mmCIF file of C-alpha atoms and ligand atoms in Angstrom:
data_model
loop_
_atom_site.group_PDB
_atom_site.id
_atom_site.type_symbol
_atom_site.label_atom_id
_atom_site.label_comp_id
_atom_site.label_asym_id
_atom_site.label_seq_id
_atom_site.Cartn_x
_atom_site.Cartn_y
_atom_site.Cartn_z
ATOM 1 C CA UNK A 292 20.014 92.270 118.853
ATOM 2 C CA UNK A 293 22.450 94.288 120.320
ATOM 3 C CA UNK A 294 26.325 92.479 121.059
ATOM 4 C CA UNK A 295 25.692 91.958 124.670
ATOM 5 C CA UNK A 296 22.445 90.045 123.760
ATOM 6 C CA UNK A 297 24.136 87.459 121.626
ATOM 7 C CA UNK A 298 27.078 87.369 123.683
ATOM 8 C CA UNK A 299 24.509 86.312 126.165
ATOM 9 C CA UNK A 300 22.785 83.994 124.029
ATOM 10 C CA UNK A 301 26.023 82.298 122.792
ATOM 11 C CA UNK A 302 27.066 81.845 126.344
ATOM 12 C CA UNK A 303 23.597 80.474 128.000
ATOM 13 C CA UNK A 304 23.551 77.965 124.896
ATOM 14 C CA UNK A 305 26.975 77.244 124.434
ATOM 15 C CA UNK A 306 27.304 77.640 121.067
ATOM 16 C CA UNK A 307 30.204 78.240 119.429
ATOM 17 C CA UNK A 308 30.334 81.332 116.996
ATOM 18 C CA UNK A 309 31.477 80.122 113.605
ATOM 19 C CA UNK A 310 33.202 83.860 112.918
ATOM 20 C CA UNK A 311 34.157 84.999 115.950
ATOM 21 C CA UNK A 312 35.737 87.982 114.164
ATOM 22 C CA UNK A 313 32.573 89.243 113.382
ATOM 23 C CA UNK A 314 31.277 89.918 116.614
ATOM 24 C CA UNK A 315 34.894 91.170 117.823
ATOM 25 C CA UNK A 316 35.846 88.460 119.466
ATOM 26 C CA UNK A 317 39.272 86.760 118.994
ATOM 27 C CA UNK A 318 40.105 84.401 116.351
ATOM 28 C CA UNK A 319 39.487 81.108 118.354
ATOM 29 C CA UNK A 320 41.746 77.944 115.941
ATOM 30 C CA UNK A 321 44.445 78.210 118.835
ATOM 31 C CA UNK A 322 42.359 77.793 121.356
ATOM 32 C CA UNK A 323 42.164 74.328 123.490
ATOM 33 C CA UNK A 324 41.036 75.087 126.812
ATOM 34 C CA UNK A 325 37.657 73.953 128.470
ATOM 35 C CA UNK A 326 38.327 74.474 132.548
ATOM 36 C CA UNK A 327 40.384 77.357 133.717
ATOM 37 C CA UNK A 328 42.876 74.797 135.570
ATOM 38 C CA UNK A 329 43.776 73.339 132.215
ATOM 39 C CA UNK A 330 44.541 77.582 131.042
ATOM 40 C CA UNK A 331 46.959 78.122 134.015
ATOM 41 C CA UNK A 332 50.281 77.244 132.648
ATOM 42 C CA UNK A 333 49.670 78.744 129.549
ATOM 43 C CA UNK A 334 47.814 81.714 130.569
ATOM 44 C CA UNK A 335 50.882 82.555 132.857
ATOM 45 C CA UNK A 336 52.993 82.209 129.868
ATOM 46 C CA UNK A 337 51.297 84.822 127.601
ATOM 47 C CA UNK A 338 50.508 87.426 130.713
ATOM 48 C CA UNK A 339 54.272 87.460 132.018
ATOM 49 C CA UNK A 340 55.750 87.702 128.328
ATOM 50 C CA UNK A 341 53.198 90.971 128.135
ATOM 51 C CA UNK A 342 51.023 88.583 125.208
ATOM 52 C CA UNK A 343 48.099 90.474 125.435
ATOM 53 C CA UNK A 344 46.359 88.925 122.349
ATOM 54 C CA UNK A 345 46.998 85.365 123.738
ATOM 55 C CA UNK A 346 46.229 86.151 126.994
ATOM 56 C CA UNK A 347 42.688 87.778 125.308
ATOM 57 C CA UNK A 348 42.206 84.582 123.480
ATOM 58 C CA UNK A 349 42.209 82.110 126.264
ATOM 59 C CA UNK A 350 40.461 84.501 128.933
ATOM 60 C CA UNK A 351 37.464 85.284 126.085
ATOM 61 C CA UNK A 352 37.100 81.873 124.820
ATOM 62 C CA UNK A 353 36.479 80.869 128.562
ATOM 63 C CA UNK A 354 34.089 83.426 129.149
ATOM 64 C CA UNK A 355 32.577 82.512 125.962
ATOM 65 C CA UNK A 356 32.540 78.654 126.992
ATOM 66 C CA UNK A 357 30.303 79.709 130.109
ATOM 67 C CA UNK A 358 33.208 80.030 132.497
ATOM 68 C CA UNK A 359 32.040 82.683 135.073
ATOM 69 C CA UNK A 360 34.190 86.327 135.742
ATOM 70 C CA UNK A 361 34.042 84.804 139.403
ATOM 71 C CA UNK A 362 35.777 82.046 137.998
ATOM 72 C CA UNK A 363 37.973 83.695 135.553
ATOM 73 C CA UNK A 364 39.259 86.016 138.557
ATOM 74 C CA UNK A 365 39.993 83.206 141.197
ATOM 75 C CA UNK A 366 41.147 80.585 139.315
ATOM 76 C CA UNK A 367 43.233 82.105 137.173
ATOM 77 C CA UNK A 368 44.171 85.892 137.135
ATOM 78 C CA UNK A 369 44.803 85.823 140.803
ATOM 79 C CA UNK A 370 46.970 82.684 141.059
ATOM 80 C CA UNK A 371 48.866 84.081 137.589
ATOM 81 C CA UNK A 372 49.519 87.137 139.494
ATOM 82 C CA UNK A 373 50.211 85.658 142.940
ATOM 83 C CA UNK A 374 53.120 83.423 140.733
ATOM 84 C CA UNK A 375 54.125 86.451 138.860
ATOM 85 C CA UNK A 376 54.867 88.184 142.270
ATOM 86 C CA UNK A 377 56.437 85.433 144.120
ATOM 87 C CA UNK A 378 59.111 85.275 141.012
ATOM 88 C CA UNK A 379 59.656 89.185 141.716
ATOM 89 C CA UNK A 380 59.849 88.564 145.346
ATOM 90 C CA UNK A 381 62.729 85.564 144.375
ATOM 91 C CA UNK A 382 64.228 88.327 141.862
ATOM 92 C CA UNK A 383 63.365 86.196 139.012
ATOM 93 C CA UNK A 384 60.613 88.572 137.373
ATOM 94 C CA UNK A 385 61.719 92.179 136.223
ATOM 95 C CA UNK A 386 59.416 94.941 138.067
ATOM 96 C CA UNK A 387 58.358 95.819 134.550
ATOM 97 C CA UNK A 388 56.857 92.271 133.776
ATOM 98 C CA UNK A 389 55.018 92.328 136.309
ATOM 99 C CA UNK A 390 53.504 95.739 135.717
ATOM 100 C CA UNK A 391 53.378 94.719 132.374
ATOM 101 C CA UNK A 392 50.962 91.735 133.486
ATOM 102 C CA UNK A 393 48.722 93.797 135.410
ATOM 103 C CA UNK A 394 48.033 95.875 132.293
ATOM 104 C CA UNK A 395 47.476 92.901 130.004
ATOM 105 C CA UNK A 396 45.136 91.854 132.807
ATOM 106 C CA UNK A 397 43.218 95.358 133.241
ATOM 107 C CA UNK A 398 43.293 95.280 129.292
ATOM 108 C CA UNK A 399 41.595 91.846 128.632
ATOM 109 C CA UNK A 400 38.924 93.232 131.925
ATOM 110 C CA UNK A 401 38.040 95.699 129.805
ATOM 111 C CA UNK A 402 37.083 93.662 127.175
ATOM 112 C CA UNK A 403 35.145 91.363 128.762
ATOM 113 C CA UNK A 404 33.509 94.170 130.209
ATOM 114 C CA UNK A 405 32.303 95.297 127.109
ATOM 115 C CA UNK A 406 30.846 91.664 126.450
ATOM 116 C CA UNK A 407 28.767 91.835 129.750
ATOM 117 C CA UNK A 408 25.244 91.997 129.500
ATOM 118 C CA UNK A 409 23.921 96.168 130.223
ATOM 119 C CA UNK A 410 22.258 96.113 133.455
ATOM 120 C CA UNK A 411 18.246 96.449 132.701
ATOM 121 C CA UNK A 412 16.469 99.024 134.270
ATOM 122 C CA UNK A 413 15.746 98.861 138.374
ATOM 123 C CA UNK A 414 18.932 96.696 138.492
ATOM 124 C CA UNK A 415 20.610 96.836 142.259
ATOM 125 C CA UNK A 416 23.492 99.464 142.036
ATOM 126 C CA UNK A 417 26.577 98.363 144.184
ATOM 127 C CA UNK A 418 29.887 101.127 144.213
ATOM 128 C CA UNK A 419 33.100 100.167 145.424
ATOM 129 C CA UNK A 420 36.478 100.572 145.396
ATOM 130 C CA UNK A 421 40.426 100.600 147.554
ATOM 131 C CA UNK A 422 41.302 102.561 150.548
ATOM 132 C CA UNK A 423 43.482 105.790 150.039
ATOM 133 C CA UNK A 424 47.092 104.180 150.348
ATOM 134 C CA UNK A 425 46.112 101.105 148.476
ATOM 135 C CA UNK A 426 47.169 101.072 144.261
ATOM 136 C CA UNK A 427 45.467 97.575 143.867
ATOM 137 C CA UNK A 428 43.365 98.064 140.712
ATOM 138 C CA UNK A 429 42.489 94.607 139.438
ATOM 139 C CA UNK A 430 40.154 93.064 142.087
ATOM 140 C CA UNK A 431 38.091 96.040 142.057
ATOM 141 C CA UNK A 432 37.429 96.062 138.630
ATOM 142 C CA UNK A 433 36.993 91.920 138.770
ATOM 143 C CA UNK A 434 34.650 92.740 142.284
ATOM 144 C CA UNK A 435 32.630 95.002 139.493
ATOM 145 C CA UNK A 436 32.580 92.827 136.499
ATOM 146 C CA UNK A 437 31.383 89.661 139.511
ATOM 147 C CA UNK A 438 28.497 91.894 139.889
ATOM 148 C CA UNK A 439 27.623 93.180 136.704
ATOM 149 C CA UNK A 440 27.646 89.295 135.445
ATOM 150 C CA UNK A 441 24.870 88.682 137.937
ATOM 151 C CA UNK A 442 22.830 91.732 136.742
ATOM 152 C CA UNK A 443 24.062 94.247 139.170
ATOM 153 C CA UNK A 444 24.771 98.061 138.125
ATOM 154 C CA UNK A 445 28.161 98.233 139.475
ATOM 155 C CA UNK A 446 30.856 100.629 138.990
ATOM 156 C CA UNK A 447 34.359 100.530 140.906
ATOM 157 C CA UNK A 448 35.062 104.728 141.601
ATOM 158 C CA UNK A 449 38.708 103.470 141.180
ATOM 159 C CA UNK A 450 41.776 102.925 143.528
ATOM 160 C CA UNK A 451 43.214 105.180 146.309
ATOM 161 C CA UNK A 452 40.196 106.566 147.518
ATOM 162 C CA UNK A 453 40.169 108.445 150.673
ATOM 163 C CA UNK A 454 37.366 107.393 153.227
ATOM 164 C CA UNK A 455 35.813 110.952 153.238
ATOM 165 C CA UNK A 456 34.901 111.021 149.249
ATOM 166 C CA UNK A 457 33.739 107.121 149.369
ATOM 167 C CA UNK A 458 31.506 108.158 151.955
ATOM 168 C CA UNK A 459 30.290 110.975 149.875
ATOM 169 C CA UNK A 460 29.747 108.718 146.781
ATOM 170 C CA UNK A 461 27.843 106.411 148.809
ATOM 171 C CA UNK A 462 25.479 109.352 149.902
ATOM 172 C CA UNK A 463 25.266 110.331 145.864
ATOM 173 C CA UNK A 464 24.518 106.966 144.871
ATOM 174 C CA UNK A 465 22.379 105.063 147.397
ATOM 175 C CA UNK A 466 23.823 101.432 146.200
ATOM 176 C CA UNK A 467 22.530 98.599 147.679
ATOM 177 C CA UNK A 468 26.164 97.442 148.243
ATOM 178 C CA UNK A 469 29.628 99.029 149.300
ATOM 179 C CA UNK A 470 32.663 97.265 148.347
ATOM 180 C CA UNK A 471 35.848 97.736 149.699
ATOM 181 C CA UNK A 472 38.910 96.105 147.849
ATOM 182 C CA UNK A 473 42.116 95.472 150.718
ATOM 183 C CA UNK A 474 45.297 94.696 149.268
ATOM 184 C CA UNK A 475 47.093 97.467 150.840
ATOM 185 C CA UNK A 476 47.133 98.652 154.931
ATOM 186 C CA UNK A 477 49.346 101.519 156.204
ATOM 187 C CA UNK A 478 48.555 101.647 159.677
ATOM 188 C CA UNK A 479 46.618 99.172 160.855
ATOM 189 C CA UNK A 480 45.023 100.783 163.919
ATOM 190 C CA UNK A 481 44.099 104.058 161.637
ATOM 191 C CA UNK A 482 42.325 101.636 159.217
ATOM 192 C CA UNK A 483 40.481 99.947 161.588
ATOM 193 C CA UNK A 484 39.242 103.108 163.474
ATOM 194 C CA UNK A 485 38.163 104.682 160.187
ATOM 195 C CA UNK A 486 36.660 101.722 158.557
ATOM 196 C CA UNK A 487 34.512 101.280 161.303
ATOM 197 C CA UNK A 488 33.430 104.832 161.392
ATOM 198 C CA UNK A 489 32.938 104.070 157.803
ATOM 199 C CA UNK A 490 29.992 101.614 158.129
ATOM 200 C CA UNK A 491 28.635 103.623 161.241
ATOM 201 C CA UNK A 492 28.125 106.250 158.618
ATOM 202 C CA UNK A 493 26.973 104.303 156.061
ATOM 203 C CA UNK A 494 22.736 104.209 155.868
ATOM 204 C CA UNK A 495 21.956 101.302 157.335
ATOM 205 C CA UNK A 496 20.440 99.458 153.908
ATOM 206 C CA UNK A 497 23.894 99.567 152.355
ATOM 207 C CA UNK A 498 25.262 96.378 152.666
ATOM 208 C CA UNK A 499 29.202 96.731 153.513
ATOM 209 C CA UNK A 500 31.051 93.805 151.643
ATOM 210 C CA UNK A 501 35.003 94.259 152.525
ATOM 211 C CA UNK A 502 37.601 91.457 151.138
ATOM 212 C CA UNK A 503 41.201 91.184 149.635
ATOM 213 C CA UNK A 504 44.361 90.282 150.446
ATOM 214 C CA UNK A 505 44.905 92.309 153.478
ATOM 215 C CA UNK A 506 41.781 91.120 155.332
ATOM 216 C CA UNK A 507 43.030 88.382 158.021
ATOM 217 C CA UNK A 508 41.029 87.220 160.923
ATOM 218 C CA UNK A 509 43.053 90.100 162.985
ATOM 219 C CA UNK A 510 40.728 92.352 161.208
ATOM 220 C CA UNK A 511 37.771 90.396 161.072
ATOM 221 C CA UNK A 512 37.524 90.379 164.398
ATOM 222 C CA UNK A 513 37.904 94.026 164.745
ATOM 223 C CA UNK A 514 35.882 95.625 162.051
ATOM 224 C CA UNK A 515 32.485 95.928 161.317
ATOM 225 C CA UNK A 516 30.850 94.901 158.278
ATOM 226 C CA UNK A 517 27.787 92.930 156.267
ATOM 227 C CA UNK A 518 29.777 90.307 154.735
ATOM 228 C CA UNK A 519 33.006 89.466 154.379
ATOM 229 C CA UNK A 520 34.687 87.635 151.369
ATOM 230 C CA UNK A 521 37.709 85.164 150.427
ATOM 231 C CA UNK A 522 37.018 85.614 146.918
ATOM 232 C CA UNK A 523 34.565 86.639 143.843
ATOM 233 C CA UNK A 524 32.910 82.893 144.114
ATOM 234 C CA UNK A 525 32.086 83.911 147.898
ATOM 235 C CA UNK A 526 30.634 87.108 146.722
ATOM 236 C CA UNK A 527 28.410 85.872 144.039
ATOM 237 C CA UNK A 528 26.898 83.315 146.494
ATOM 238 C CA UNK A 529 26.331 86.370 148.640
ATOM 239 C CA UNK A 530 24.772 88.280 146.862
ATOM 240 C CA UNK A 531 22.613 85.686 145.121
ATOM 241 C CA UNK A 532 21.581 85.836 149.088
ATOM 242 C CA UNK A 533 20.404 88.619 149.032
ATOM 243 C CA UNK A 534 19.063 89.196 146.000
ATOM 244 C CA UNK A 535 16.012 86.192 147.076
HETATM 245 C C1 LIG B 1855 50.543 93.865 140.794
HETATM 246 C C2 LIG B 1855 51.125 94.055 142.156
HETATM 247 C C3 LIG B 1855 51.474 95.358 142.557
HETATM 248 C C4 LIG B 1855 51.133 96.599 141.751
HETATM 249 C C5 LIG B 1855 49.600 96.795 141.564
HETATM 250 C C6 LIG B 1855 49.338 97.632 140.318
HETATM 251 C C7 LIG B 1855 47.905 97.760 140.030
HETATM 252 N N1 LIG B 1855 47.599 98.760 139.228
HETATM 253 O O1 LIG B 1855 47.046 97.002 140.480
HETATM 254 C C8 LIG B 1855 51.790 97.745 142.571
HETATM 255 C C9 LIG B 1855 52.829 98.434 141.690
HETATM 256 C C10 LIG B 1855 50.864 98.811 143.161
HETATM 257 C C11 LIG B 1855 52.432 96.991 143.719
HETATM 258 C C12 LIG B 1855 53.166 97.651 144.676
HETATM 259 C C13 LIG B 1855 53.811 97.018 145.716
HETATM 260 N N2 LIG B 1855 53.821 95.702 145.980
HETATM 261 CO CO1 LIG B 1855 52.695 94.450 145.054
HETATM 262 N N3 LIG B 1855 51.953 93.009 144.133
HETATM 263 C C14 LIG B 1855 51.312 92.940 143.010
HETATM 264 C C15 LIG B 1855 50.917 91.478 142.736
HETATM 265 C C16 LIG B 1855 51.940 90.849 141.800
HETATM 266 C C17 LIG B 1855 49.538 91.217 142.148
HETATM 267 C C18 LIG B 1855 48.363 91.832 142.924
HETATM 268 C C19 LIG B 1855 47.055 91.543 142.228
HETATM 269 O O2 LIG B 1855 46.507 92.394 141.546
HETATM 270 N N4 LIG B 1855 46.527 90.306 142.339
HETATM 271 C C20 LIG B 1855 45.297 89.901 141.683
HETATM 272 C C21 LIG B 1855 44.083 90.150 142.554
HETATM 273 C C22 LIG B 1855 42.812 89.889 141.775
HETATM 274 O O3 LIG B 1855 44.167 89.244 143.638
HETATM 275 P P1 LIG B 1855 43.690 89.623 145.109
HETATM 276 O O4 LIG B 1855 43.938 91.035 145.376
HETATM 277 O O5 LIG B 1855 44.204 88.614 146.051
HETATM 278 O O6 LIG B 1855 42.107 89.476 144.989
HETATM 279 C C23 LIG B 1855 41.414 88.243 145.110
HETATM 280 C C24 LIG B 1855 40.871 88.033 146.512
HETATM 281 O O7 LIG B 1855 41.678 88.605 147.506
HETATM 282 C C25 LIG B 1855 39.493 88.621 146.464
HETATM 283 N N5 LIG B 1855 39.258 90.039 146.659
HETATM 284 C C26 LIG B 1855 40.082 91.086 146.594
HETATM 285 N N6 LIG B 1855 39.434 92.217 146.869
HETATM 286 C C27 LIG B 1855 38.156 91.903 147.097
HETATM 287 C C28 LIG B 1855 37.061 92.685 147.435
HETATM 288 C C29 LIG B 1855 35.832 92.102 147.607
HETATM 289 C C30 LIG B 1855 34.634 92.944 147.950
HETATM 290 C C31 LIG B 1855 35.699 90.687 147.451
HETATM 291 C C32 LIG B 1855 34.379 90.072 147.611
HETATM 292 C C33 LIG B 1855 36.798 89.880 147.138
HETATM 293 C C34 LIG B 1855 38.013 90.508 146.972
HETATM 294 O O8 LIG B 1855 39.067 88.300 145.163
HETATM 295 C C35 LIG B 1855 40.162 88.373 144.239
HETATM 296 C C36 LIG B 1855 39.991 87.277 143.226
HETATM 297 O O9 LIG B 1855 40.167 86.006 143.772
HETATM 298 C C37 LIG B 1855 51.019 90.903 144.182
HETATM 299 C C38 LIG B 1855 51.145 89.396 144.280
HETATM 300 C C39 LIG B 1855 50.023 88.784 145.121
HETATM 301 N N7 LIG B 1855 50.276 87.726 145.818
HETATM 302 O O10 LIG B 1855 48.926 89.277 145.168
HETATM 303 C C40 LIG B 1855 52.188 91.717 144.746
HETATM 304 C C41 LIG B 1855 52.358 91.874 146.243
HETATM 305 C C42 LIG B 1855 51.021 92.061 146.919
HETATM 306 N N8 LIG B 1855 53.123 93.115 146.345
HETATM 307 C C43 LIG B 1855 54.057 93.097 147.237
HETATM 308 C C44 LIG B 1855 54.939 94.164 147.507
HETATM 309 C C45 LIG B 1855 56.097 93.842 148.454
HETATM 310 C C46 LIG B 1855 54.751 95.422 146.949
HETATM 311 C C47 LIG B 1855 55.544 96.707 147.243
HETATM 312 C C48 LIG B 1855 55.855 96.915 148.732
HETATM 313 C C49 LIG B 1855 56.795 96.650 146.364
HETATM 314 C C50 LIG B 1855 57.760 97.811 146.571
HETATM 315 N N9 LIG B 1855 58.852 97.502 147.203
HETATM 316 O O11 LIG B 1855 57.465 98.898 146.168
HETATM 317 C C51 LIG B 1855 54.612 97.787 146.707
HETATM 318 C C52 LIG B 1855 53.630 98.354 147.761
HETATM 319 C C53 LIG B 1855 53.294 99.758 147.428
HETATM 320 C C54 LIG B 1855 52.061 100.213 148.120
HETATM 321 N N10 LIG B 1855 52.176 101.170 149.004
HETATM 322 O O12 LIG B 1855 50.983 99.696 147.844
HETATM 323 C C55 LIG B 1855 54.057 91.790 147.988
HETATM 324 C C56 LIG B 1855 53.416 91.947 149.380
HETATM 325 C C57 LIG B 1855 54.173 91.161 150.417
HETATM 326 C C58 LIG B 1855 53.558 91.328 151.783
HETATM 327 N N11 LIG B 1855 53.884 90.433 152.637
HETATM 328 O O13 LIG B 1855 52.786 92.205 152.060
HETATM 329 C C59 LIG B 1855 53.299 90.841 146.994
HETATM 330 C C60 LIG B 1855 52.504 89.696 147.686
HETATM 331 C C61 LIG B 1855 54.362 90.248 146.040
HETATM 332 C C62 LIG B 1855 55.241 89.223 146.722
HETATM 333 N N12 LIG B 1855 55.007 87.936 146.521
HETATM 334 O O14 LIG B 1855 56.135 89.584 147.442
HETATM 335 N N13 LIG B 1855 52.188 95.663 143.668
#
């Protein structure tokens, strides 16, 4: 069987692997958390002192417990993050630390990335990714890895992405869904103007699925879009909509 079938397996049973080594995962004797609320303290501990390999081991053993990436994302790398840059904004936290987090946290993605199960063949294809302006690169790889744990084919083209060439993967692709990742709006009129030319150009069966920090009710009320999203738990409920 190949590792994302017994990763699977492992996870659907909850069984605990009695050499996690084996199977790549990390060695788990430190490990003492069942609920992400119970991982915040210490999970913000390891990701602002740049621990990747504790930061790994609590995030993995999670995921391996049957916590969800929805779950992972909301509960605990965005409030770790959102702490991390309040103590820049109060000049406790070096700039570096906090890029430093956002690495370990694009690091330990990747990994459970590879632990994901492949999407099987016929699977819906979703694309997504942040406006041209916008560096944010963490929610749209967690957006991706949301989708891919309910048995989507997703792939986030990246960050920084100009509406013109999203538009042109979307007429490459043909997903079923668009995402669009906010964290980051220069001008809000411009945005607003060419996101909503966006989704008028868009073929009408591609669901449009915006969210991120940026999105207020302001722009709610002004764009156009299928579904709009506070978080990843929000998402997966909408596209388990869908999907029936
Ligand atoms: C890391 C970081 C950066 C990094 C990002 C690097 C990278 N490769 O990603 C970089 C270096 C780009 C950066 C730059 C800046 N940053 Co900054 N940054 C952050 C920080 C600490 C974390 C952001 C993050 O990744 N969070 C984790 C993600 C997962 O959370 P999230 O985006 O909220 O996503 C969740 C939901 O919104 C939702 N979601 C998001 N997208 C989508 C999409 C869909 C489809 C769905 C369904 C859901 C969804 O689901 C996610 C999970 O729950 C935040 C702190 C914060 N409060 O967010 C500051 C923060 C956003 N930054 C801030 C500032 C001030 C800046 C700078 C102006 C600093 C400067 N002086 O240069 C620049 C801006 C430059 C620019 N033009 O963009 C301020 C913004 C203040 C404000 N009022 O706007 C913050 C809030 C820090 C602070 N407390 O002051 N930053």
């Amino acid at each position: 069987m190949p590792l994302d079938g017994v990763i699977s397996y492992l996870r659907e049973q909850k069984l605990d692997p009695t050499r996690p080594e084996v199977l790549g995962l990390p060695n788990r004797s430190q490990v003492i958390y069942s609920h992400p609320a119970e991982a915040l303290p210490g999970l913000m501990n390891k990701m602002s002192s740049g621990d990747f390999e504790g930061s790994r081991t609590i995030l993995v053993d999670l995921f391996m417990k049957g916590v969800t990436i929805a779950d992972l994302g909301d509960q605990l790398l965005t409030p770790v993050l959102t702490q991390i840059g309040e103590q820049w904004a109060d000049g406790d936290t070096e700039i570096y630390e906090e890029r430093r987090a956002v690495g370990v946290a694009m690091r330990v993605l990747h990994e459970l990335s590879r632990l994901l199960p492949r999407p099987q063949e016929g699977a819906r294809v979703a694309v997504g990714g942040t406006i041209e302006g916008d560096q944010y690169s963490v929610a749209t790889f967690l957006v991706e890895l949301t989708l891919r744990e309910l048995g989507w084919s997703a792939n986030s083209l990246g960050s920084n992405l100009p509406f013109p060439t999203m538009l042109q993967a979307a007429q490459d692709v043909n997903p079923r869904l668009f995402w669009l990742s906010i964290s980051q709006i220069e001008d809000i009129d411009r945005f607003v103007g060419a996101l909503n030319q966006f989704q008028s150009d868009l073929a009408p069966s591609i669901a449009l699925v915006i969210g991120g920090r940026c999105v207020n009710d302001d722009l709610r009320k002004r764009t156009r879009f299928s579904a709009c999203c506070d978080d990843l738990q929000q998402l997966a409920r909408y596209v388990t909509s869908i999907d029936s």
